[in-house]
Structures are given as C-alpha cells and as structure tokens.
Amino acid sequence: MDFFDNINFWGIINFLSDNLSIKGPWDLVKTIVDISIVSYAIYKIATLVRETRAWQLIKGILFILIASKLSDILGLRTIAFILRMIIQYLPIALVMLFQPELRRGLEQIGRSRFKNFFNFEDESYTIKVKSNIEEIINAIVEMSKTFTGALIVIERETRIGDIINSGIQIDSNVTSELLINIFTPNTPLHDGAVVIRGDKIKAAACFLPLTENPNLSKELGTRHRAALGISEVSDAIVVVASEESGKISVALNGGLTRNLTSDTLRKALSKNLLEKHVPNKKLGLWKVKTK
C-alpha cells in the first residue's frame, strides 16, 4: 500500500489534462477509447497487409519519405523536387497499387458479426454440421487414396453468390457419395469447385479466382492456387485433394496447410465451422505453409 500511497494520481491527471486537452474524467475516458480504436485499426491494417505485396510497397513508401526529408536537409534540390512530385501523387498511386488489399479489407469490414451475438444455434444445427464434416472427410480421404483431384469450398460469413452462379446449380444434401461422383474424372462436373452453403451443396463446376501471391511453391497446382485465391477474397474454408500426390490441404484466410490426415482435417473443419462466434480463426495447431 505504501507504493500506491506515494503515487500522485491527481498529478498524473493534471499532466494529461495539460497535454491532451482533458478537462475531466469523461474526457479522459473518451481519449483512452479514441487512442485504443486508432491503435487497433493500425494493428489490423498491419496484420492485413503483412503477408501481401502491400507490405513491400509500404516499406518502399517509407524509404521515399525518408529520402525526401534527407534531400531537403542536405540541400539536394533536384532529388528533393522529384521526390516531392512523387509524394504529391502518391495517394492516387496507393489506391491503384493497393486495390486488391483495399477490396479485401472492405470485405472484411462488411462481414456481419452482429448476428452472432443473437443467433444461438440449437443442438440440431450442431449435429447437422458435424454430419456434414464427416461426409466431407469421408469423401476427401477416399478421393486422396485414388488420387482423384477435388476442390470443396465451404462458405461462411462472406457470401460468394457470384462463385455459385458461375457453376452448375445442384442444391443437394451433403453426402460423400455425391461428392465422389462429382469429382470422378471425365464426368461433366469434375472440373472446377464444389460450393457448400449451410447444409447444402449449392453448385459444382464453379470457377474460382487464382491467388495473386507470387511467393508460392512451384509444386502447387491450379487447384491449390484457386483454393488460396478464394480464401484471399472471402472467409471461406477450402478443402483440396491433390490429383498428383493425393495429399489433403486446407486453405483459409490466404494461407495453406498441407499434408493433413483425417483427424487433423476434422479438427480444422470443426474449429472453423462449429465455433461460429469466431469466424476468422486460423486453423489452430498448424503453421501456415505456402512453400
């Protein structure tokens, strides 16, 4: 208690009032909230762009700003003039260069989270999701044994109606038999992706956007790149069976986890489909690998 008795709390408050224009306790609360929101926003933006090409562009922009300041200090007029012109048109260039990241960020902001506080799923929903997970696992494991390529997109918070509309509408219950039949080679629907919305297979032979990540391993084929592509622009979780190696992978939030077993796949799907109150969780125990 002696330690706390020696602290001049009113002195601290007076210091904050003089330096932050705080006139009372309510202003102090508003200032703390204000700073917290700004700090969180900066953190989220940094997290969003850190694993993208935007991170390299940000470092380049910082270099230009520092170089511009140094050129002014050292009296390098020509270089300073050129850098000032670059900085003048930099906001327009940022919008053009960061277009994919800005789109992804706005989509994440637009995802509705409020319904999760009021939409309490009953036991029948949980049972249905667990049943669907088992059907997906049974199908993927069977197809991996026979080296049958498969690409299954499971929609979550972000609606991907444009992806569904690009394929053949099915609207059928999720069963392992149907999934295996869809991806059987030389059948009409085996090319493209299957999209699952809720407890239904909504469409097959769907077209997915390919990832724009230039740092992927060359051994990753079109299916894996398509899985990463849709996971970069939505919060969907994507299950992939490789036609070449038979290995099972999962794409989520722009990351790819490979070489999954039936148990680790079950854990990944359960963690991200049953825990609906945290729709953007990573896969959990595994490190995201793209190489």
mmCIF file of C-alpha atoms in Angstrom:
data_model
loop_
_atom_site.group_PDB
_atom_site.id
_atom_site.type_symbol
_atom_site.label_atom_id
_atom_site.label_comp_id
_atom_site.label_asym_id
_atom_site.label_seq_id
_atom_site.Cartn_x
_atom_site.Cartn_y
_atom_site.Cartn_z
ATOM 1 C CA MET A 1 0.000 0.000 0.000
ATOM 2 C CA ASP A 2 2.905 2.373 0.678
ATOM 3 C CA PHE A 3 3.810 2.260 -3.013
ATOM 4 C CA PHE A 4 0.349 3.311 -4.119
ATOM 5 C CA ASP A 5 0.145 5.963 -1.401
ATOM 6 C CA ASN A 6 3.217 7.627 -2.871
ATOM 7 C CA ILE A 7 1.710 7.873 -6.339
ATOM 8 C CA ASN A 8 0.270 11.308 -7.092
ATOM 9 C CA PHE A 9 -2.738 10.288 -9.179
ATOM 10 C CA TRP A 10 -4.050 13.861 -9.388
ATOM 11 C CA GLY A 11 -0.665 14.939 -10.678
ATOM 12 C CA ILE A 12 -0.922 12.356 -13.468
ATOM 13 C CA ILE A 13 -4.437 13.534 -14.325
ATOM 14 C CA ASN A 14 -3.296 17.165 -14.367
ATOM 15 C CA PHE A 15 -0.417 16.260 -16.689
ATOM 16 C CA LEU A 16 -2.810 14.504 -19.094
ATOM 17 C CA SER A 17 -5.205 17.445 -18.914
ATOM 18 C CA ASP A 18 -2.474 19.938 -19.820
ATOM 19 C CA ASN A 19 -1.090 17.853 -22.698
ATOM 20 C CA LEU A 20 -4.207 16.171 -24.119
ATOM 21 C CA SER A 21 -6.822 18.900 -23.516
ATOM 22 C CA ILE A 22 -8.592 16.705 -20.963
ATOM 23 C CA LYS A 23 -10.960 18.685 -18.754
ATOM 24 C CA GLY A 24 -12.415 15.877 -16.670
ATOM 25 C CA PRO A 25 -12.820 12.109 -16.142
ATOM 26 C CA TRP A 26 -15.228 11.774 -19.104
ATOM 27 C CA ASP A 27 -12.727 13.433 -21.464
ATOM 28 C CA LEU A 28 -10.077 11.037 -20.173
ATOM 29 C CA VAL A 29 -12.306 8.048 -20.963
ATOM 30 C CA LYS A 30 -13.026 9.388 -24.459
ATOM 31 C CA THR A 31 -9.314 9.930 -25.095
ATOM 32 C CA ILE A 32 -8.459 6.386 -23.992
ATOM 33 C CA VAL A 33 -11.196 4.970 -26.217
ATOM 34 C CA ASP A 34 -10.042 7.153 -29.111
ATOM 35 C CA ILE A 35 -6.414 6.032 -28.805
ATOM 36 C CA SER A 36 -7.452 2.384 -28.380
ATOM 37 C CA ILE A 37 -9.572 2.420 -31.542
ATOM 38 C CA VAL A 38 -6.807 4.048 -33.600
ATOM 39 C CA SER A 39 -4.212 1.593 -32.242
ATOM 40 C CA TYR A 40 -6.448 -1.368 -33.025
ATOM 41 C CA ALA A 41 -7.118 -0.065 -36.542
ATOM 42 C CA ILE A 42 -3.377 0.321 -37.202
ATOM 43 C CA TYR A 43 -2.764 -3.183 -35.864
ATOM 44 C CA LYS A 44 -5.477 -4.706 -38.078
ATOM 45 C CA ILE A 45 -4.185 -2.887 -41.161
ATOM 46 C CA ALA A 46 -0.639 -4.077 -40.460
ATOM 47 C CA THR A 47 -1.897 -7.637 -39.945
ATOM 48 C CA LEU A 48 -3.886 -7.475 -43.181
ATOM 49 C CA VAL A 49 -1.020 -6.326 -45.401
ATOM 50 C CA ARG A 50 1.917 -8.038 -43.708
ATOM 51 C CA GLU A 51 1.650 -11.246 -45.765
ATOM 52 C CA THR A 52 0.865 -9.460 -49.031
ATOM 53 C CA ARG A 53 2.786 -7.456 -51.588
ATOM 54 C CA ALA A 54 1.407 -4.304 -49.934
ATOM 55 C CA TRP A 55 3.928 -4.802 -47.116
ATOM 56 C CA GLN A 56 6.810 -4.399 -49.566
ATOM 57 C CA LEU A 57 5.157 -1.331 -51.086
ATOM 58 C CA ILE A 58 4.741 0.243 -47.659
ATOM 59 C CA LYS A 59 8.453 -0.189 -46.989
ATOM 60 C CA GLY A 60 9.163 1.451 -50.350
ATOM 61 C CA ILE A 61 6.911 4.399 -49.455
ATOM 62 C CA LEU A 62 8.687 4.850 -46.122
ATOM 63 C CA PHE A 63 12.003 4.880 -47.969
ATOM 64 C CA ILE A 64 10.722 7.641 -50.312
ATOM 65 C CA LEU A 65 9.515 9.752 -47.363
ATOM 66 C CA ILE A 66 12.828 9.400 -45.526
ATOM 67 C CA ALA A 67 14.805 10.129 -48.701
ATOM 68 C CA SER A 68 12.710 13.231 -49.328
ATOM 69 C CA LYS A 69 13.437 14.560 -45.836
ATOM 70 C CA LEU A 70 17.150 13.822 -46.119
ATOM 71 C CA SER A 71 17.374 15.516 -49.524
ATOM 72 C CA ASP A 72 15.836 18.661 -48.027
ATOM 73 C CA ILE A 73 18.306 18.604 -45.130
ATOM 74 C CA LEU A 74 21.309 18.033 -47.425
ATOM 75 C CA GLY A 75 20.162 20.609 -49.969
ATOM 76 C CA LEU A 76 19.797 18.177 -52.875
ATOM 77 C CA ARG A 77 17.272 20.317 -54.717
ATOM 78 C CA THR A 78 16.741 18.191 -57.823
ATOM 79 C CA ILE A 79 16.221 14.984 -55.892
ATOM 80 C CA ALA A 80 14.003 16.812 -53.391
ATOM 81 C CA PHE A 81 11.854 18.222 -56.206
ATOM 82 C CA ILE A 82 11.416 14.806 -57.846
ATOM 83 C CA LEU A 83 10.519 13.153 -54.543
ATOM 84 C CA ARG A 84 8.019 15.912 -53.684
ATOM 85 C CA MET A 85 6.310 15.346 -57.028
ATOM 86 C CA ILE A 86 6.137 11.621 -56.339
ATOM 87 C CA ILE A 87 4.699 12.218 -52.871
ATOM 88 C CA GLN A 88 2.139 14.663 -54.294
ATOM 89 C CA TYR A 89 0.570 11.955 -56.472
ATOM 90 C CA LEU A 90 1.213 9.153 -54.009
ATOM 91 C CA PRO A 91 -2.407 8.884 -52.665
ATOM 92 C CA ILE A 92 -3.751 8.182 -56.154
ATOM 93 C CA ALA A 93 -0.996 5.648 -56.765
ATOM 94 C CA LEU A 94 -1.749 3.928 -53.443
ATOM 95 C CA VAL A 95 -5.382 3.358 -54.401
ATOM 96 C CA MET A 96 -4.295 1.771 -57.671
ATOM 97 C CA LEU A 97 -1.473 -0.319 -56.201
ATOM 98 C CA PHE A 98 -3.361 -1.482 -53.109
ATOM 99 C CA GLN A 99 -6.643 -2.201 -54.896
ATOM 100 C CA PRO A 100 -6.719 -5.955 -54.034
ATOM 101 C CA GLU A 101 -5.804 -5.319 -50.382
ATOM 102 C CA LEU A 102 -8.316 -2.451 -50.063
ATOM 103 C CA ARG A 103 -11.052 -4.639 -51.518
ATOM 104 C CA ARG A 104 -10.196 -7.452 -49.146
ATOM 105 C CA GLY A 105 -10.142 -5.089 -46.172
ATOM 106 C CA LEU A 106 -13.513 -3.552 -47.034
ATOM 107 C CA GLU A 107 -14.998 -7.020 -47.462
ATOM 108 C CA GLN A 108 -13.749 -7.993 -44.018
ATOM 109 C CA ILE A 109 -15.245 -4.835 -42.509
ATOM 110 C CA GLY A 110 -18.526 -5.556 -44.278
ATOM 111 C CA ARG A 111 -18.866 -9.037 -42.859
ATOM 112 C CA SER A 112 -21.753 -9.068 -40.453
ATOM 113 C CA ARG A 113 -20.687 -10.132 -36.990
ATOM 114 C CA PHE A 114 -23.645 -8.770 -35.046
ATOM 115 C CA LYS A 115 -25.909 -11.702 -35.777
ATOM 116 C CA ASN A 116 -23.511 -13.975 -33.941
ATOM 117 C CA PHE A 117 -24.498 -12.315 -30.673
ATOM 118 C CA PHE A 118 -28.182 -13.073 -31.194
ATOM 119 C CA ASN A 119 -28.264 -16.187 -33.369
ATOM 120 C CA PHE A 120 -27.791 -19.043 -30.931
ATOM 121 C CA GLU A 121 -27.651 -22.271 -32.906
ATOM 122 C CA ASP A 122 -29.637 -25.183 -31.490
ATOM 123 C CA GLU A 123 -28.387 -28.705 -30.984
ATOM 124 C CA SER A 124 -29.839 -29.908 -34.290
ATOM 125 C CA TYR A 125 -27.669 -27.390 -36.167
ATOM 126 C CA THR A 126 -24.524 -28.651 -34.433
ATOM 127 C CA ILE A 127 -25.460 -32.241 -35.226
ATOM 128 C CA LYS A 128 -26.052 -31.338 -38.872
ATOM 129 C CA VAL A 129 -22.702 -29.537 -39.192
ATOM 130 C CA LYS A 130 -20.863 -32.449 -37.590
ATOM 131 C CA SER A 131 -22.591 -34.841 -40.007
ATOM 132 C CA ASN A 132 -21.579 -32.678 -42.987
ATOM 133 C CA ILE A 133 -17.992 -32.539 -41.741
ATOM 134 C CA GLU A 134 -17.868 -36.338 -41.585
ATOM 135 C CA GLU A 135 -19.314 -36.627 -45.100
ATOM 136 C CA ILE A 136 -16.691 -34.211 -46.447
ATOM 137 C CA ILE A 137 -13.870 -36.032 -44.654
ATOM 138 C CA ASN A 138 -15.023 -39.448 -45.891
ATOM 139 C CA ALA A 139 -15.180 -38.158 -49.468
ATOM 140 C CA ILE A 140 -11.810 -36.349 -49.381
ATOM 141 C CA VAL A 141 -9.984 -39.273 -47.756
ATOM 142 C CA GLU A 142 -11.427 -41.700 -50.304
ATOM 143 C CA MET A 143 -10.509 -39.424 -53.219
ATOM 144 C CA SER A 144 -6.981 -38.900 -51.863
ATOM 145 C CA LYS A 145 -6.484 -42.679 -51.845
ATOM 146 C CA THR A 146 -7.438 -42.908 -55.514
ATOM 147 C CA PHE A 147 -5.540 -39.712 -56.484
ATOM 148 C CA THR A 148 -8.759 -38.007 -57.532
ATOM 149 C CA GLY A 149 -8.486 -34.236 -57.578
ATOM 150 C CA ALA A 150 -11.103 -32.368 -55.532
ATOM 151 C CA LEU A 151 -11.813 -28.767 -54.573
ATOM 152 C CA ILE A 152 -14.535 -28.091 -51.978
ATOM 153 C CA VAL A 153 -15.376 -24.536 -50.876
ATOM 154 C CA ILE A 154 -17.348 -24.153 -47.638
ATOM 155 C CA GLU A 155 -18.997 -20.739 -47.399
ATOM 156 C CA ARG A 156 -19.014 -18.983 -44.016
ATOM 157 C CA GLU A 157 -19.782 -15.314 -43.262
ATOM 158 C CA THR A 158 -18.830 -13.839 -46.634
ATOM 159 C CA ARG A 159 -21.428 -14.596 -49.303
ATOM 160 C CA ILE A 160 -19.902 -15.937 -52.526
ATOM 161 C CA GLY A 161 -23.017 -15.966 -54.699
ATOM 162 C CA ASP A 162 -21.017 -14.907 -57.753
ATOM 163 C CA ILE A 163 -18.907 -18.056 -57.405
ATOM 164 C CA ILE A 164 -22.019 -20.215 -57.016
ATOM 165 C CA ASN A 165 -23.605 -18.623 -60.077
ATOM 166 C CA SER A 166 -20.518 -19.430 -62.169
ATOM 167 C CA GLY A 167 -21.172 -23.168 -61.819
ATOM 168 C CA ILE A 168 -23.989 -25.702 -62.216
ATOM 169 C CA GLN A 169 -26.704 -25.370 -59.582
ATOM 170 C CA ILE A 170 -27.318 -28.543 -57.532
ATOM 171 C CA ASP A 171 -28.882 -27.660 -54.128
ATOM 172 C CA SER A 172 -28.469 -31.167 -52.721
ATOM 173 C CA ASN A 173 -27.719 -32.608 -49.307
ATOM 174 C CA VAL A 174 -24.058 -33.085 -48.444
ATOM 175 C CA THR A 175 -23.111 -36.729 -48.895
ATOM 176 C CA SER A 176 -19.749 -38.366 -49.506
ATOM 177 C CA GLU A 177 -21.185 -40.419 -52.372
ATOM 178 C CA LEU A 178 -22.338 -37.321 -54.255
ATOM 179 C CA LEU A 179 -19.034 -35.513 -53.715
ATOM 180 C CA ILE A 180 -17.083 -38.515 -55.011
ATOM 181 C CA ASN A 181 -19.361 -38.788 -58.058
ATOM 182 C CA ILE A 182 -18.966 -35.091 -58.831
ATOM 183 C CA PHE A 183 -15.160 -35.273 -58.884
ATOM 184 C CA THR A 184 -14.899 -38.591 -60.732
ATOM 185 C CA PRO A 185 -12.668 -37.937 -63.779
ATOM 186 C CA ASN A 186 -14.317 -37.453 -67.168
ATOM 187 C CA THR A 187 -17.715 -36.628 -65.662
ATOM 188 C CA PRO A 188 -19.447 -33.332 -66.604
ATOM 189 C CA LEU A 189 -18.909 -31.660 -63.209
ATOM 190 C CA HIS A 190 -15.427 -32.840 -62.206
ATOM 191 C CA ASP A 191 -13.672 -29.639 -63.357
ATOM 192 C CA GLY A 192 -13.969 -26.669 -61.031
ATOM 193 C CA ALA A 193 -15.052 -26.388 -57.413
ATOM 194 C CA VAL A 194 -17.994 -27.552 -55.343
ATOM 195 C CA VAL A 195 -19.520 -24.858 -53.107
ATOM 196 C CA ILE A 196 -21.296 -25.796 -49.872
ATOM 197 C CA ARG A 197 -23.597 -23.240 -48.261
ATOM 198 C CA GLY A 198 -25.117 -24.200 -44.930
ATOM 199 C CA ASP A 199 -26.146 -27.849 -45.157
ATOM 200 C CA LYS A 200 -26.459 -27.956 -48.948
ATOM 201 C CA ILE A 201 -24.169 -28.494 -51.923
ATOM 202 C CA LYS A 202 -25.231 -25.401 -53.842
ATOM 203 C CA ALA A 203 -23.230 -25.787 -57.039
ATOM 204 C CA ALA A 204 -20.458 -27.691 -58.812
ATOM 205 C CA ALA A 205 -18.003 -26.896 -61.611
ATOM 206 C CA CYS A 206 -17.603 -23.391 -60.180
ATOM 207 C CA PHE A 207 -14.838 -21.025 -61.277
ATOM 208 C CA LEU A 208 -12.551 -19.625 -58.569
ATOM 209 C CA PRO A 209 -10.132 -16.671 -58.726
ATOM 210 C CA LEU A 210 -6.472 -17.653 -58.660
ATOM 211 C CA THR A 211 -4.189 -16.314 -55.951
ATOM 212 C CA GLU A 212 -2.029 -13.272 -56.669
ATOM 213 C CA ASN A 213 0.665 -14.419 -54.246
ATOM 214 C CA PRO A 214 3.959 -14.582 -56.205
ATOM 215 C CA ASN A 215 5.831 -16.497 -53.480
ATOM 216 C CA LEU A 216 4.105 -19.861 -53.742
ATOM 217 C CA SER A 217 5.930 -23.122 -54.221
ATOM 218 C CA LYS A 218 6.089 -24.223 -57.851
ATOM 219 C CA GLU A 219 4.756 -27.640 -56.892
ATOM 220 C CA LEU A 220 1.353 -26.150 -56.116
ATOM 221 C CA GLY A 221 -1.063 -26.724 -58.977
ATOM 222 C CA THR A 222 -4.137 -24.875 -60.209
ATOM 223 C CA ARG A 223 -6.441 -26.349 -57.548
ATOM 224 C CA HIS A 224 -4.257 -25.103 -54.705
ATOM 225 C CA ARG A 225 -3.880 -21.684 -56.318
ATOM 226 C CA ALA A 226 -7.640 -21.460 -56.800
ATOM 227 C CA ALA A 227 -8.198 -22.518 -53.172
ATOM 228 C CA LEU A 228 -5.842 -19.769 -51.986
ATOM 229 C CA GLY A 229 -7.461 -17.279 -54.358
ATOM 230 C CA ILE A 230 -10.989 -17.663 -52.950
ATOM 231 C CA SER A 231 -9.627 -17.711 -49.388
ATOM 232 C CA GLU A 232 -7.908 -14.358 -50.030
ATOM 233 C CA VAL A 233 -11.147 -12.599 -51.017
ATOM 234 C CA SER A 234 -13.523 -14.332 -48.578
ATOM 235 C CA ASP A 235 -13.526 -16.164 -45.257
ATOM 236 C CA ALA A 236 -14.457 -19.488 -46.888
ATOM 237 C CA ILE A 237 -12.580 -22.601 -45.829
ATOM 238 C CA VAL A 238 -11.427 -24.694 -48.781
ATOM 239 C CA VAL A 239 -10.525 -28.396 -48.790
ATOM 240 C CA VAL A 240 -8.266 -29.704 -51.559
ATOM 241 C CA ALA A 241 -7.281 -33.221 -52.597
ATOM 242 C CA SER A 242 -4.270 -33.330 -54.904
ATOM 243 C CA GLU A 243 -4.586 -35.323 -58.109
ATOM 244 C CA GLU A 244 -0.799 -35.746 -58.347
ATOM 245 C CA SER A 245 0.169 -36.637 -54.768
ATOM 246 C CA GLY A 246 -3.132 -37.476 -53.086
ATOM 247 C CA LYS A 247 -2.275 -35.086 -50.248
ATOM 248 C CA ILE A 248 -5.052 -33.210 -48.444
ATOM 249 C CA SER A 249 -4.783 -29.461 -47.876
ATOM 250 C CA VAL A 250 -6.912 -26.696 -46.397
ATOM 251 C CA ALA A 251 -6.861 -23.026 -47.445
ATOM 252 C CA LEU A 252 -8.078 -20.295 -45.100
ATOM 253 C CA ASN A 253 -7.507 -16.537 -44.976
ATOM 254 C CA GLY A 254 -4.877 -16.656 -47.712
ATOM 255 C CA GLY A 255 -2.854 -19.411 -46.014
ATOM 256 C CA LEU A 256 -2.455 -23.069 -46.959
ATOM 257 C CA THR A 257 -1.970 -26.008 -44.584
ATOM 258 C CA ARG A 258 -0.870 -29.219 -46.305
ATOM 259 C CA ASN A 259 -0.448 -32.928 -45.614
ATOM 260 C CA LEU A 260 -3.496 -33.250 -43.371
ATOM 261 C CA THR A 261 -4.796 -36.543 -42.066
ATOM 262 C CA SER A 262 -8.454 -37.329 -41.467
ATOM 263 C CA ASP A 263 -8.034 -36.380 -37.791
ATOM 264 C CA THR A 264 -6.298 -33.065 -38.418
ATOM 265 C CA LEU A 265 -8.805 -32.244 -41.164
ATOM 266 C CA ARG A 266 -11.664 -32.968 -38.762
ATOM 267 C CA LYS A 267 -10.075 -30.696 -36.175
ATOM 268 C CA ALA A 268 -9.629 -27.877 -38.709
ATOM 269 C CA LEU A 269 -13.194 -28.074 -40.015
ATOM 270 C CA SER A 270 -14.728 -28.400 -36.554
ATOM 271 C CA LYS A 271 -12.736 -25.450 -35.230
ATOM 272 C CA ASN A 272 -13.803 -23.156 -38.064
ATOM 273 C CA LEU A 273 -17.354 -24.337 -38.723
ATOM 274 C CA LEU A 274 -18.683 -25.156 -35.265
ATOM 275 C CA GLU A 275 -17.125 -22.176 -33.458
ATOM 276 C CA LYS A 276 -19.219 -19.694 -35.448
ATOM 277 C CA HIS A 277 -18.694 -16.871 -32.963
ATOM 278 C CA VAL A 278 -15.071 -16.628 -34.154
ATOM 279 C CA PRO A 279 -15.383 -16.857 -37.957
ATOM 280 C CA ASN A 280 -11.801 -15.838 -38.821
ATOM 281 C CA LYS A 281 -9.783 -18.130 -36.596
ATOM 282 C CA LYS A 282 -6.699 -19.731 -38.055
ATOM 283 C CA LEU A 283 -6.516 -23.488 -38.345
ATOM 284 C CA GLY A 284 -5.219 -23.761 -34.809
ATOM 285 C CA LEU A 285 -2.271 -26.067 -34.240
ATOM 286 C CA TRP A 286 -0.543 -25.860 -37.583
ATOM 287 C CA LYS A 287 1.697 -23.258 -39.096
ATOM 288 C CA VAL A 288 0.518 -21.892 -42.430
ATOM 289 C CA LYS A 289 2.794 -23.076 -45.213
ATOM 290 C CA THR A 290 2.872 -21.926 -48.804
ATOM 291 C CA LYS A 291 6.221 -23.316 -49.790
#
